[in-house]
Amino acid sequence: MDDVKQIVSDIKSGKIKPIYFLMGEEPYYIDKISDFIEDTVLSEEERGFNQMVLYGRDVTVEDIVGHAKRFPMMAEYQVVIVKEAQDLSRSIEKLVTYAKQPQTSTILVFNYKYKTIDKRKGLYKELKKTGVVFESKKLYDNQVPDWIRRVLAGQNYTITPKAALILVEFLGTDLSKITNELNKLKIILPEGTQITPEHIEKNIGISKDYNNFELRKALGERNAVKAHKIINYFSDNPKDNNIIVTVSLLFNFYSQLLRLHGLNDKSPRSVASALRINPYFVNEYLTAARNYPMKRVSQIVATLRDFDVKSKGVGANALPQRDLLKELIVRILN
């Protein structure tokens, strides 16, 4: 995120490079930088003659270089944007000659999504000398809630830890999807609002009471009644509650409990640091550790490994999700 701010800041201040090679597994920031260049570098009058969008599947590297070597008309720059540039992965190294001596009046932008170029080869080395190479890395699940918090903070909103986790559970790590849902909330909620699970349930349709985090909490408290209510809800709404996601989250939870049992210092601060969890959830983990001795946690982790395989249709004799979930909850609680 800091790299993105720096690139945008440099462009705003006139420190413009002739090539921007935007690559990596997370498309969100690639689109953000590319759209910023497309929308701001040229005036509306200049774009008609001096801005071009190409698509990797429709052009060759030679075609792109040909366009890049043209001079702008009645403007300081021309902008050439190559979208879906990853479709040129087999021939992209041919760009190396142009990268050595790029046209300074051209801003050439590559949106090279879901892949990266080989950093050992000549193209990468030349791009680093004459242009900007930005790698947009995929965020891990545990990094996304903090990303949500920081994005909202910059827009004068806050969000509760539970609300952020609910969004990640249902939307995954796709930053574009998450941003779309946050934008919907911002239309409805005034600046300064703290976004809560209630806001998410009312406006996005994700249940605040029947989700994997409430299931985790119920199991940690050994609250069998609540746990069974949640899995019954999951069984009635299988499209929104994939058993593979449930098993994975529970596996991570009980694996962390094993680590918790092994800690010498079980103070809240130490637990939050060692397990890399938000301090808001520390008491939930400490409660679960009291309810499940280390030996029992080890047994549950083994059970979850078995159910991970079953949830993917291996050796489960085609049991429906409802029956698998019920069996899993019974084996965890008993």
mmCIF file of C-alpha atoms in Angstrom, residues 58-225:
data_model
loop_
_atom_site.group_PDB
_atom_site.id
_atom_site.type_symbol
_atom_site.label_atom_id
_atom_site.label_comp_id
_atom_site.label_asym_id
_atom_site.label_seq_id
_atom_site.Cartn_x
_atom_site.Cartn_y
_atom_site.Cartn_z
ATOM 1 C CA ASP A 58 -5.106 -8.964 -29.488
ATOM 2 C CA VAL A 59 -1.575 -7.605 -29.975
ATOM 3 C CA THR A 60 2.060 -8.646 -30.135
ATOM 4 C CA VAL A 61 4.981 -7.090 -28.288
ATOM 5 C CA GLU A 62 6.074 -5.634 -31.647
ATOM 6 C CA ASP A 63 2.647 -3.975 -32.042
ATOM 7 C CA ILE A 64 2.951 -2.418 -28.586
ATOM 8 C CA VAL A 65 6.444 -1.096 -29.257
ATOM 9 C CA GLY A 66 5.231 0.371 -32.557
ATOM 10 C CA HIS A 67 2.497 2.314 -30.768
ATOM 11 C CA ALA A 68 4.873 3.349 -27.973
ATOM 12 C CA LYS A 69 7.368 4.860 -30.417
ATOM 13 C CA ARG A 70 4.864 7.321 -31.833
ATOM 14 C CA PHE A 71 4.982 10.944 -30.744
ATOM 15 C CA PRO A 72 2.119 12.670 -28.955
ATOM 16 C CA MET A 73 -0.101 15.178 -30.796
ATOM 17 C CA MET A 74 -0.380 18.590 -29.157
ATOM 18 C CA ALA A 75 0.420 17.116 -25.724
ATOM 19 C CA GLU A 76 3.462 16.412 -23.593
ATOM 20 C CA TYR A 77 2.746 12.697 -23.369
ATOM 21 C CA GLN A 78 0.870 9.885 -25.002
ATOM 22 C CA VAL A 79 -0.415 7.044 -22.787
ATOM 23 C CA VAL A 80 -0.497 3.437 -23.982
ATOM 24 C CA ILE A 81 -2.143 0.965 -21.591
ATOM 25 C CA VAL A 82 -1.854 -2.778 -22.177
ATOM 26 C CA LYS A 83 -4.566 -4.619 -20.273
ATOM 27 C CA GLU A 84 -4.478 -8.401 -19.706
ATOM 28 C CA ALA A 85 -0.776 -8.216 -20.566
ATOM 29 C CA GLN A 86 -0.240 -11.635 -18.973
ATOM 30 C CA ASP A 87 -1.541 -13.078 -22.246
ATOM 31 C CA LEU A 88 1.839 -12.059 -23.682
ATOM 32 C CA SER A 89 3.823 -14.073 -21.110
ATOM 33 C CA ARG A 90 5.496 -16.271 -23.744
ATOM 34 C CA SER A 91 6.892 -13.319 -25.665
ATOM 35 C CA ILE A 92 7.132 -10.540 -23.080
ATOM 36 C CA GLU A 93 10.954 -10.761 -22.922
ATOM 37 C CA LYS A 94 11.015 -9.255 -26.422
ATOM 38 C CA LEU A 95 10.207 -5.969 -24.733
ATOM 39 C CA VAL A 96 13.759 -5.802 -23.356
ATOM 40 C CA THR A 97 15.139 -3.825 -26.331
ATOM 41 C CA TYR A 98 12.504 -1.119 -25.941
ATOM 42 C CA ALA A 99 12.965 -1.091 -22.153
ATOM 43 C CA LYS A 100 16.630 -0.179 -22.640
ATOM 44 C CA GLN A 101 15.707 3.000 -24.539
ATOM 45 C CA PRO A 102 12.035 3.830 -24.014
ATOM 46 C CA GLN A 103 10.329 6.762 -25.680
ATOM 47 C CA THR A 104 10.335 9.462 -22.997
ATOM 48 C CA SER A 105 7.179 11.119 -24.347
ATOM 49 C CA THR A 106 5.239 7.841 -23.978
ATOM 50 C CA ILE A 107 3.838 6.433 -20.739
ATOM 51 C CA LEU A 108 3.557 2.699 -21.376
ATOM 52 C CA VAL A 109 1.532 0.781 -18.771
ATOM 53 C CA PHE A 110 1.352 -3.012 -18.523
ATOM 54 C CA ASN A 111 -1.369 -4.690 -16.469
ATOM 55 C CA TYR A 112 0.297 -8.085 -16.014
ATOM 56 C CA LYS A 113 -2.139 -9.787 -13.647
ATOM 57 C CA TYR A 114 -1.842 -13.043 -11.689
ATOM 58 C CA LYS A 115 1.751 -13.574 -12.838
ATOM 59 C CA THR A 116 5.202 -12.072 -12.486
ATOM 60 C CA ILE A 117 8.070 -11.854 -14.935
ATOM 61 C CA ASP A 118 11.320 -13.698 -14.226
ATOM 62 C CA LYS A 119 13.436 -11.390 -12.063
ATOM 63 C CA ARG A 120 16.617 -13.138 -13.204
ATOM 64 C CA LYS A 121 16.160 -12.148 -16.838
ATOM 65 C CA GLY A 122 17.073 -9.039 -18.768
ATOM 66 C CA LEU A 123 13.617 -7.478 -19.033
ATOM 67 C CA TYR A 124 13.140 -7.158 -15.284
ATOM 68 C CA LYS A 125 16.609 -5.645 -14.857
ATOM 69 C CA GLU A 126 16.070 -3.080 -17.612
ATOM 70 C CA LEU A 127 12.588 -2.159 -16.376
ATOM 71 C CA LYS A 128 14.017 -1.467 -12.926
ATOM 72 C CA LYS A 129 16.524 0.944 -14.498
ATOM 73 C CA THR A 130 14.231 2.918 -16.772
ATOM 74 C CA GLY A 131 10.715 2.427 -15.404
ATOM 75 C CA VAL A 132 8.641 1.306 -12.443
ATOM 76 C CA VAL A 133 8.091 -2.349 -11.600
ATOM 77 C CA PHE A 134 5.304 -2.861 -9.081
ATOM 78 C CA GLU A 135 4.488 -6.307 -7.703
ATOM 79 C CA SER A 136 1.023 -6.632 -6.178
ATOM 80 C CA LYS A 137 1.180 -9.543 -3.760
ATOM 81 C CA LYS A 138 -1.832 -11.489 -2.567
ATOM 82 C CA LEU A 139 -2.758 -10.776 1.026
ATOM 83 C CA TYR A 140 -3.063 -13.648 3.467
ATOM 84 C CA ASP A 141 -6.432 -14.178 5.173
ATOM 85 C CA ASN A 142 -5.121 -12.798 8.463
ATOM 86 C CA GLN A 143 -3.844 -9.616 6.763
ATOM 87 C CA VAL A 144 -7.112 -8.611 5.102
ATOM 88 C CA PRO A 145 -9.010 -7.418 8.235
ATOM 89 C CA ASP A 146 -6.211 -4.951 8.975
ATOM 90 C CA TRP A 147 -6.252 -3.847 5.322
ATOM 91 C CA ILE A 148 -10.001 -3.189 5.621
ATOM 92 C CA ARG A 149 -9.432 -1.181 8.795
ATOM 93 C CA ARG A 150 -6.709 0.968 7.190
ATOM 94 C CA VAL A 151 -8.712 1.624 4.023
ATOM 95 C CA LEU A 152 -11.757 2.681 6.028
ATOM 96 C CA ALA A 153 -9.661 4.838 8.361
ATOM 97 C CA GLY A 154 -8.472 6.812 5.341
ATOM 98 C CA GLN A 155 -12.129 7.461 4.456
ATOM 99 C CA ASN A 156 -13.180 8.484 7.986
ATOM 100 C CA TYR A 157 -14.860 5.204 8.914
ATOM 101 C CA THR A 158 -14.019 2.496 11.451
ATOM 102 C CA ILE A 159 -15.033 -1.159 11.681
ATOM 103 C CA THR A 160 -15.277 -3.634 14.532
ATOM 104 C CA PRO A 161 -12.880 -6.622 14.428
ATOM 105 C CA LYS A 162 -15.772 -9.067 14.162
ATOM 106 C CA ALA A 163 -17.362 -7.170 11.272
ATOM 107 C CA ALA A 164 -14.060 -7.185 9.364
ATOM 108 C CA LEU A 165 -13.657 -10.933 9.891
ATOM 109 C CA ILE A 166 -17.208 -11.624 8.727
ATOM 110 C CA LEU A 167 -16.480 -9.784 5.471
ATOM 111 C CA VAL A 168 -13.304 -11.796 4.908
ATOM 112 C CA GLU A 169 -15.043 -15.081 5.674
ATOM 113 C CA PHE A 170 -17.773 -14.519 3.097
ATOM 114 C CA LEU A 171 -15.857 -12.570 0.447
ATOM 115 C CA GLY A 172 -12.420 -14.166 0.776
ATOM 116 C CA THR A 173 -9.292 -12.169 0.012
ATOM 117 C CA ASP A 174 -10.578 -10.583 -3.201
ATOM 118 C CA LEU A 175 -9.942 -6.906 -2.435
ATOM 119 C CA SER A 176 -12.122 -5.733 -5.319
ATOM 120 C CA LYS A 177 -15.162 -7.613 -3.981
ATOM 121 C CA ILE A 178 -14.555 -6.318 -0.471
ATOM 122 C CA THR A 179 -14.191 -2.750 -1.752
ATOM 123 C CA ASN A 180 -17.462 -3.023 -3.682
ATOM 124 C CA GLU A 181 -19.327 -4.084 -0.538
ATOM 125 C CA LEU A 182 -17.677 -1.372 1.567
ATOM 126 C CA ASN A 183 -18.679 1.205 -1.044
ATOM 127 C CA LYS A 184 -22.304 0.086 -0.699
ATOM 128 C CA LEU A 185 -22.099 0.623 3.048
ATOM 129 C CA LYS A 186 -20.529 4.064 2.634
ATOM 130 C CA ILE A 187 -23.441 5.177 0.454
ATOM 131 C CA ILE A 188 -25.826 4.365 3.298
ATOM 132 C CA LEU A 189 -23.754 5.205 6.369
ATOM 133 C CA PRO A 190 -22.487 8.724 7.163
ATOM 134 C CA GLU A 191 -18.794 9.458 7.643
ATOM 135 C CA GLY A 192 -17.538 8.732 11.137
ATOM 136 C CA THR A 193 -19.678 5.589 11.454
ATOM 137 C CA GLN A 194 -18.246 2.449 12.999
ATOM 138 C CA ILE A 195 -19.310 -0.448 10.780
ATOM 139 C CA THR A 196 -20.702 -3.338 12.833
ATOM 140 C CA PRO A 197 -21.930 -6.890 12.116
ATOM 141 C CA GLU A 198 -25.469 -5.478 12.307
ATOM 142 C CA HIS A 199 -24.710 -3.058 9.449
ATOM 143 C CA ILE A 200 -23.294 -5.913 7.379
ATOM 144 C CA GLU A 201 -26.277 -8.188 8.032
ATOM 145 C CA LYS A 202 -28.835 -5.474 7.234
ATOM 146 C CA ASN A 203 -27.175 -4.027 4.125
ATOM 147 C CA ILE A 204 -25.096 -6.853 2.645
ATOM 148 C CA GLY A 205 -27.090 -9.876 3.792
ATOM 149 C CA ILE A 206 -24.376 -11.720 5.729
ATOM 150 C CA SER A 207 -25.696 -13.133 9.005
ATOM 151 C CA LYS A 208 -24.081 -11.724 12.149
ATOM 152 C CA ASP A 209 -25.236 -14.662 14.287
ATOM 153 C CA TYR A 210 -24.866 -17.650 11.986
ATOM 154 C CA ASN A 211 -21.328 -17.663 10.631
ATOM 155 C CA ASN A 212 -18.097 -19.555 11.136
ATOM 156 C CA PHE A 213 -16.780 -17.155 13.754
ATOM 157 C CA GLU A 214 -19.880 -17.592 15.905
ATOM 158 C CA LEU A 215 -19.527 -21.363 15.428
ATOM 159 C CA ARG A 216 -15.914 -21.176 16.545
ATOM 160 C CA LYS A 217 -16.919 -19.194 19.612
ATOM 161 C CA ALA A 218 -19.756 -21.602 20.469
ATOM 162 C CA LEU A 219 -17.449 -24.602 20.237
ATOM 163 C CA GLY A 220 -14.801 -22.840 22.299
ATOM 164 C CA GLU A 221 -17.403 -22.245 25.005
ATOM 165 C CA ARG A 222 -18.701 -25.815 24.595
ATOM 166 C CA ASN A 223 -22.124 -24.371 23.888
ATOM 167 C CA ALA A 224 -23.664 -27.354 22.109
ATOM 168 C CA VAL A 225 -27.098 -25.799 21.626
#
